[in-house]
Coordinates of C-alpha atoms in Angstrom, one line a residue:
E1 CA -4.1 58.9 -26.2
G2 CA -1.0 58.6 -24.0
A3 CA 1.0 57.4 -26.9
L4 CA -0.1 60.3 -29.1
A5 CA 0.6 62.7 -26.3
A6 CA 4.1 61.2 -26.0
G7 CA 4.7 61.8 -29.7
M8 CA 4.0 58.4 -31.2
K9 CA 4.2 58.6 -35.0
F10 CA 4.2 54.9 -36.0
F11 CA 2.1 51.9 -35.0
G12 CA 2.8 48.4 -36.4
G13 CA 0.5 45.7 -35.2
Y14 CA -1.7 42.7 -35.7
P15 CA -5.2 42.3 -34.2
I16 CA -5.6 40.1 -31.2
T17 CA -8.2 40.0 -28.4
P18 CA -8.2 41.9 -26.0
S19 CA -5.8 44.5 -27.4
T20 CA -7.3 45.2 -30.8
E21 CA -9.0 48.4 -29.8
V22 CA -5.5 50.0 -29.4
A23 CA -4.7 49.2 -33.0
E24 CA -8.2 50.4 -34.2
L25 CA -7.8 53.8 -32.6
A26 CA -4.2 54.2 -33.8
S27 CA -5.4 53.5 -37.3
Q28 CA -7.9 56.2 -37.1
K29 CA -5.9 58.9 -35.3
L30 CA -2.3 58.5 -36.5
P31 CA -2.9 59.5 -40.2
R32 CA -4.6 62.7 -39.0
I33 CA -1.4 63.9 -37.4
G34 CA 1.0 62.7 -40.1
G35 CA 1.8 59.4 -38.5
K36 CA 1.8 56.0 -40.0
F37 CA -0.2 52.9 -39.1
I38 CA 0.4 49.5 -40.7
Q39 CA -1.2 46.1 -40.0
M40 CA 1.5 43.5 -40.7
E41 CA 1.0 39.9 -41.6
D42 CA 1.7 38.7 -38.1
E43 CA 3.1 39.7 -34.7
I44 CA 6.7 38.9 -35.6
A45 CA 6.6 41.3 -38.5
S46 CA 4.8 44.0 -36.6
M47 CA 7.5 44.0 -34.0
A48 CA 10.1 44.2 -36.8
S49 CA 8.3 47.1 -38.3
V50 CA 8.3 49.0 -35.0
I51 CA 12.1 48.5 -34.7
G52 CA 12.6 49.7 -38.3
A53 CA 10.4 52.8 -37.8
S54 CA 12.2 53.7 -34.6
L55 CA 15.6 53.5 -36.3
T56 CA 14.3 56.2 -38.8
G57 CA 13.5 58.5 -35.8
L58 CA 9.8 57.8 -35.2
K59 CA 8.5 57.1 -31.8
S60 CA 6.9 53.6 -32.3
M61 CA 4.6 51.3 -30.6
T62 CA 2.8 48.0 -31.0
A63 CA 0.0 46.3 -29.0
T64 CA -0.7 42.6 -28.5
S65 CA -1.8 39.9 -26.0
G66 CA -0.3 36.7 -24.7
P67 CA 0.1 34.6 -27.9
G68 CA 1.3 37.6 -29.9
F69 CA 3.6 38.6 -27.1
S70 CA 5.2 35.2 -27.3
L71 CA 5.8 35.7 -31.1
K72 CA 7.3 39.2 -30.5
Q73 CA 10.0 37.9 -28.2
E74 CA 12.8 37.3 -30.7
N75 CA 12.5 40.8 -32.1
L76 CA 12.1 42.2 -28.6
G77 CA 15.5 40.7 -27.8
Y78 CA 16.9 42.2 -31.0
A79 CA 15.6 45.7 -29.8
C80 CA 17.4 45.1 -26.5
M81 CA 20.7 44.2 -28.2
A82 CA 20.5 46.9 -30.8
E83 CA 19.2 49.5 -28.2
V84 CA 16.2 50.5 -30.2
P85 CA 13.6 52.5 -28.2
C86 CA 10.0 51.3 -28.6
V87 CA 6.9 50.5 -26.6
I88 CA 5.1 47.1 -26.5
V89 CA 1.6 47.0 -25.0
N90 CA 0.7 43.6 -23.7
V91 CA -3.0 43.3 -22.6
Q92 CA -2.8 40.0 -20.7
R93 CA -5.4 37.3 -21.1
G94 CA -5.7 33.8 -19.9
G95 CA -3.2 31.2 -21.1
P96 CA -1.1 29.3 -22.0
S97 CA -1.6 29.0 -25.7
T98 CA -4.9 30.4 -26.9
G99 CA -6.2 30.0 -23.4
L100 CA -9.0 32.3 -22.4
P101 CA -9.0 35.1 -25.1
T102 CA -11.6 37.4 -23.5
S103 CA -10.8 36.9 -19.8
P104 CA -8.4 38.8 -17.5
A105 CA -5.1 37.4 -16.3
Q106 CA -1.6 38.4 -15.1
G107 CA 0.2 35.4 -16.3
D108 CA 2.8 37.2 -18.4
V109 CA 4.8 38.8 -15.6
M110 CA 7.8 36.5 -15.8
Q111 CA 7.6 36.5 -19.6
A112 CA 7.9 40.2 -19.6
K113 CA 11.2 39.9 -17.7
W114 CA 12.6 36.7 -19.3
G115 CA 10.6 36.1 -22.4
T116 CA 13.4 36.8 -24.8
H117 CA 16.6 34.7 -24.3
G118 CA 19.9 35.8 -22.9
D119 CA 21.0 38.0 -20.1
H120 CA 19.2 41.4 -20.3
S121 CA 17.3 43.9 -18.3
I122 CA 13.9 45.4 -19.3
I123 CA 11.5 48.0 -18.1
A124 CA 7.8 47.0 -17.6
L125 CA 5.1 49.3 -16.2
T126 CA 1.6 48.2 -15.0
P127 CA -1.2 50.6 -14.5
S128 CA -4.3 50.1 -12.3
S129 CA -6.7 52.7 -13.8
V130 CA -7.6 54.3 -17.1
T131 CA -6.0 57.6 -16.0
E132 CA -2.8 55.8 -14.9
T133 CA -2.7 54.0 -18.3
F134 CA -2.6 57.4 -20.0
Y135 CA 0.3 58.7 -17.8
L136 CA 2.3 55.4 -17.7
T137 CA 2.1 55.2 -21.5
I138 CA 3.8 58.5 -21.7
K139 CA 6.4 57.3 -19.1
A140 CA 6.9 54.2 -21.2
F141 CA 7.9 56.3 -24.2
N142 CA 10.1 58.6 -22.0
Y143 CA 12.0 55.6 -20.6
A144 CA 12.3 54.0 -24.0
E145 CA 13.9 57.2 -25.4
K146 CA 16.0 58.0 -22.4
Y147 CA 17.5 54.5 -22.0
R148 CA 17.3 53.3 -25.6
V149 CA 15.4 50.2 -24.6
P150 CA 12.0 48.5 -25.4
V151 CA 9.5 49.3 -22.7
I152 CA 6.6 47.0 -21.9
L153 CA 3.2 48.3 -20.8
L154 CA 1.8 45.3 -19.0
L155 CA -1.9 45.8 -18.9
D156 CA -4.6 43.2 -18.1
E157 CA -8.0 42.8 -19.7
T158 CA -9.7 44.3 -16.7
I159 CA -8.0 47.7 -17.1
A160 CA -7.8 47.6 -20.9
H161 CA -11.6 47.3 -21.2
M162 CA -12.5 49.6 -18.3
R163 CA -14.4 52.8 -18.8
E164 CA -13.4 55.7 -16.5
K165 CA -13.2 59.5 -16.9
V166 CA -9.8 60.8 -17.9
E167 CA -8.7 64.4 -18.0
I168 CA -6.2 65.0 -20.8
P169 CA -3.7 67.6 -19.7
N170 CA -2.4 70.5 -21.8
K171 CA 0.6 69.6 -24.0
E172 CA 2.8 72.1 -22.1
D173 CA 2.1 70.3 -18.8
I174 CA 3.3 66.9 -20.1
E175 CA 7.0 66.0 -19.7
I176 CA 8.3 64.6 -23.0
I177 CA 11.7 63.0 -23.3
D178 CA 13.4 62.5 -26.7
R179 CA 16.4 60.4 -27.6
V180 CA 19.7 62.3 -27.4
K181 CA 21.3 62.9 -30.8
P182 CA 25.1 63.2 -31.3
S183 CA 26.6 66.6 -31.6
K184 CA 30.0 67.9 -32.5
V185 CA 30.8 64.6 -34.1
K186 CA 32.1 64.4 -37.7
K187 CA 29.9 62.1 -39.7
D188 CA 32.9 60.0 -40.9
E189 CA 34.0 59.5 -37.3
F190 CA 30.7 58.6 -35.8
K191 CA 30.5 55.4 -33.6
A192 CA 26.9 54.4 -33.0
Y193 CA 27.5 52.6 -29.8
R194 CA 30.3 54.6 -28.2
V195 CA 29.8 55.7 -24.6
K196 CA 32.2 57.8 -22.6
N197 CA 32.4 60.0 -19.5
G198 CA 30.5 57.5 -17.4
R199 CA 27.5 57.6 -19.8
K200 CA 25.8 54.2 -20.1
V201 CA 23.4 55.1 -23.0
P202 CA 24.9 55.9 -26.4
H203 CA 23.6 58.9 -28.4
M204 CA 21.3 57.9 -31.2
T205 CA 21.0 59.3 -34.8
S206 CA 18.3 58.4 -37.2
F207 CA 18.8 56.6 -40.5
G208 CA 18.8 59.2 -43.3
E209 CA 20.5 61.9 -41.3
G210 CA 23.9 61.2 -42.9
Y211 CA 25.5 59.1 -40.2
R212 CA 26.4 55.6 -41.4
Y213 CA 26.2 52.8 -38.9
H214 CA 25.5 49.1 -38.6
V215 CA 22.6 47.5 -36.6
T216 CA 22.7 43.9 -35.6
G217 CA 21.4 41.5 -33.0
L218 CA 24.9 40.1 -32.7
V219 CA 27.4 41.2 -30.0
H220 CA 28.9 44.3 -31.6
D221 CA 31.7 46.9 -31.2
D222 CA 31.3 50.7 -31.0
F223 CA 30.7 50.9 -34.8
G224 CA 27.9 48.3 -34.6
F225 CA 29.9 45.6 -36.3
P226 CA 29.7 42.0 -35.1
T227 CA 32.6 40.7 -32.9
N228 CA 33.5 37.5 -31.1
S229 CA 35.6 39.3 -28.6
T230 CA 34.8 38.1 -25.1
E231 CA 36.0 41.4 -23.7
V232 CA 33.6 43.4 -25.9
A233 CA 30.8 40.9 -25.1
D234 CA 31.3 41.2 -21.4
K235 CA 31.4 45.0 -21.5
L236 CA 28.3 45.3 -23.8
I237 CA 26.0 42.9 -22.0
N238 CA 26.8 44.4 -18.6
R239 CA 26.2 47.9 -19.9
L240 CA 22.8 46.9 -21.3
I241 CA 21.9 45.7 -17.8
D242 CA 23.6 48.5 -15.9
K243 CA 21.9 51.3 -17.9
I244 CA 18.6 50.2 -16.4
E245 CA 19.5 48.7 -13.0
D246 CA 21.8 51.6 -12.1
N247 CA 18.9 54.0 -12.7
I248 CA 16.4 52.1 -10.5
D249 CA 15.6 55.3 -8.5
D250 CA 14.5 57.1 -11.7
I251 CA 12.4 54.1 -12.9
S252 CA 10.8 53.2 -9.6
L253 CA 7.1 54.0 -9.6
Y254 CA 4.8 52.8 -6.8
E255 CA 2.0 53.6 -4.4
K256 CA 2.0 53.0 -0.6
Y257 CA -1.3 52.9 1.1
M258 CA -1.9 52.7 4.9
L259 CA 1.5 51.1 5.5
D260 CA 2.8 53.3 8.3
D261 CA 1.5 51.1 11.1
A262 CA 0.7 47.9 9.2
D263 CA 1.5 44.4 10.5
V264 CA 0.3 42.9 7.2
C265 CA 1.2 44.2 3.7
V266 CA -0.7 43.2 0.6
I267 CA 1.3 43.6 -2.6
S268 CA -0.7 43.7 -5.8
Y269 CA -0.6 45.4 -9.2
G270 CA -2.8 46.1 -12.2
G271 CA -6.5 45.3 -12.0
T272 CA -6.0 43.1 -9.0
A273 CA -4.6 46.0 -7.0
R274 CA -8.1 47.7 -7.1
S275 CA -9.5 44.7 -5.3
A276 CA -6.5 44.7 -2.9
K277 CA -7.1 48.3 -2.0
S278 CA -10.8 47.6 -1.2
A279 CA -9.7 44.6 0.9
V280 CA -7.3 46.8 2.9
D281 CA -10.1 49.3 3.6
M282 CA -12.4 46.4 4.7
A283 CA -9.7 45.0 7.0
R284 CA -9.1 48.4 8.5
K285 CA -12.8 48.7 9.4
E286 CA -12.4 45.4 11.3
N287 CA -9.4 47.0 13.2
M288 CA -6.8 44.9 11.4
K289 CA -3.5 46.8 10.6
V290 CA -3.2 46.1 6.9
G291 CA -1.6 48.2 4.2
L292 CA -1.0 48.0 0.4
F293 CA 2.1 48.3 -1.7
R294 CA 1.3 48.7 -5.4
P295 CA 4.2 48.6 -7.8
K296 CA 3.6 50.5 -11.0
T297 CA 7.1 49.5 -12.2
I298 CA 6.9 45.7 -12.3
W299 CA 10.4 45.4 -13.8
P300 CA 13.1 46.1 -12.8
L301 CA 12.0 44.6 -9.4
L302 CA 11.6 47.2 -6.7
S303 CA 13.8 45.2 -4.3
G304 CA 14.7 48.1 -2.0
E305 CA 11.2 49.1 -1.3
I306 CA 10.0 45.5 -0.9
E307 CA 12.8 44.7 1.5
D308 CA 12.1 47.9 3.6
I309 CA 8.5 46.9 3.9
A310 CA 9.4 43.3 4.8
K311 CA 11.5 44.6 7.7
K312 CA 8.5 46.5 9.1
V313 CA 5.6 44.0 8.7
D314 CA 5.1 40.4 9.9
K315 CA 3.4 39.1 6.9
I316 CA 3.2 39.8 3.2
I317 CA 0.4 38.6 0.9
V318 CA 0.9 38.9 -2.9
A319 CA -2.4 39.0 -4.8
E320 CA -2.1 38.4 -8.6
M321 CA -4.1 36.7 -11.3
N322 CA -1.8 33.8 -11.8
L323 CA -0.7 30.8 -9.7
G324 CA 2.6 32.4 -8.5
Q325 CA 4.9 34.6 -10.4
Y326 CA 5.6 38.0 -8.8
V327 CA 5.2 36.3 -5.4
N328 CA 8.3 34.3 -6.0
E329 CA 10.4 37.4 -6.5
V330 CA 8.9 39.0 -3.4
E331 CA 9.7 36.0 -1.4
R332 CA 13.2 36.0 -2.6
V333 CA 13.7 39.5 -1.4
A334 CA 11.5 39.4 1.8
C335 CA 11.9 35.9 3.2
R336 CA 14.6 36.8 5.7
H337 CA 12.4 39.4 7.3
S338 CA 8.7 38.3 7.0
E339 CA 6.4 35.5 5.9
V340 CA 5.2 35.6 2.3
Y341 CA 1.8 34.2 1.2
K342 CA 0.2 33.8 -2.2
C343 CA -3.3 34.8 -3.2
G344 CA -3.8 33.8 -6.8
R345 CA -6.1 32.4 -9.4
A346 CA -5.9 31.6 -13.1
D347 CA -9.4 30.8 -14.2
G348 CA -10.1 34.1 -16.0
V349 CA -11.9 35.8 -13.0
L350 CA -10.7 38.9 -11.2
I351 CA -9.7 38.3 -7.6
T352 CA -12.3 39.9 -5.4
P353 CA -11.8 42.0 -2.3
D354 CA -13.6 39.3 -0.2
E355 CA -11.0 36.7 -1.4
I356 CA -8.1 38.9 -0.4
L357 CA -9.8 39.8 3.0
A358 CA -10.3 36.1 3.7
K359 CA -6.6 35.5 3.0
I360 CA -5.7 38.3 5.3
K361 CA -7.7 36.7 8.1
G362 CA -6.4 33.3 7.3
V363 CA -2.6 33.9 7.5

């Protein structure tokens, strides 16, 4: 529903537990509004189809889970290099390999950041409720279009299969961002990847609109043609990173809960954050000064917010359904200011509030 509200007109996917419902609903609803749904032969092809559809001007999305997310990585990197806006939903399940297909996990956090090879930056959002899934899906499309980048919606099975009431807002109340098209440029002088006047994101035209340009996964010049120039490569790769990292204030989404007087901060995200919030409430009832920081933007890392919290609290506990991924990033940022502890599990079971409370008492 969030994708449709954002203007999605193409879905290319391949069924995989526990994300198949997204494809099923897209197959029913997209044709009714003039959109296109296609089930490809595998996850590699589905990611390729999403890139192709986006290049023709359609807002495009795919959905998958761990094994499929692994297969999509090569083309995800292609989308990063070619600056093709699209949204990839990853409903995390237990792994590695086939793992625990129907159980919740948060083991793809580092894969979302570094799954595709080479230096690059990425945007990944992680909701903690059904309502938030709706709004963050819209955000994902907006960021994809604004920064010409693939955006990952990092769900977990807990949230993806949850049933909660959602109030769908009126269309006019939803902020929708579309890619910026070139203007006042002669078609024979068009450079697809030219940026100027301090702009980091090139304007984007659609195939079929009369502008001719080349798209490649190779390092390329302003025309889009491959080059081995070290100067061009340095400028391009740094721009791909800077267009995201320099706009961290726009991309930073998070929730702070009872942190004003906290001595201990629990950092958690996605489905686990619901348990963490309950654990904070339980700790407060026992007169422990505990608060919660919940990143909705998981990448880029919210270093500034995490470091500010670390300066104010004595201890940080990172609760996540893995054996230590986001906690390592938190420790890297916070270790000079506060102690950092891990509260994790990878057995396909959601971490309970009692587990997090026990960790709070034990540190």
